[in-house]
């Protein structure tokens, strides 16, 4: 299921994007919208309504720097909670950032069989080679072999 998302550029102009959500994420989004008293039917969504709101004002979007700090704090709290049982994972969480979630999403999607082109499109990469950096071990070798096999323009 796709969802139009508001996004701002550096000059604070807004534009719509299409986001592909798995059904589990869509269910969570619907529950979140209902808790905020907003419609879950896409035809009734207002493009002016922020998806993630400010903690101080339900009509204003959360600033990206604030969201970054909230997520970083969450990673640190999660790291503290697992420190004794999983110290290596806790250390990774302490270094995590919201952008790390993007990398993690891509790596897990590819490892679970998502097509490279679909992941590229989801991440909005211009080049498939950028997305290929998220392939690991046997996936990298497989991608290189297919790249070599189909490199010829004579096909």
PDB file of C-alpha atoms in Angstrom, residues 16 45 52-53 55 58 101 118 143-144 154:
ATOM      1  CA  UNK A  16       4.330  14.706  -1.951  1.00  0.00           C
ATOM      2  CA  UNK A  45      -6.483  12.496   4.320  1.00  0.00           C
ATOM      3  CA  UNK A  52       4.465  13.040  12.726  1.00  0.00           C
ATOM      4  CA  UNK A  53       3.383  15.917  14.911  1.00  0.00           C
ATOM      5  CA  UNK A  55       5.033  17.179  20.937  1.00  0.00           C
ATOM      6  CA  UNK A  58      -0.887  18.607  17.163  1.00  0.00           C
ATOM      7  CA  UNK A 101      17.485   2.710  10.202  1.00  0.00           C
ATOM      8  CA  UNK A 118      12.309  -2.318  -5.535  1.00  0.00           C
ATOM      9  CA  UNK A 143      24.889  -9.281  -8.262  1.00  0.00           C
ATOM     10  CA  UNK A 144      28.423  -8.969  -9.675  1.00  0.00           C
ATOM     11  CA  UNK A 154      25.065  -7.349 -27.897  1.00  0.00           C
TER      12      UNK A 154
END
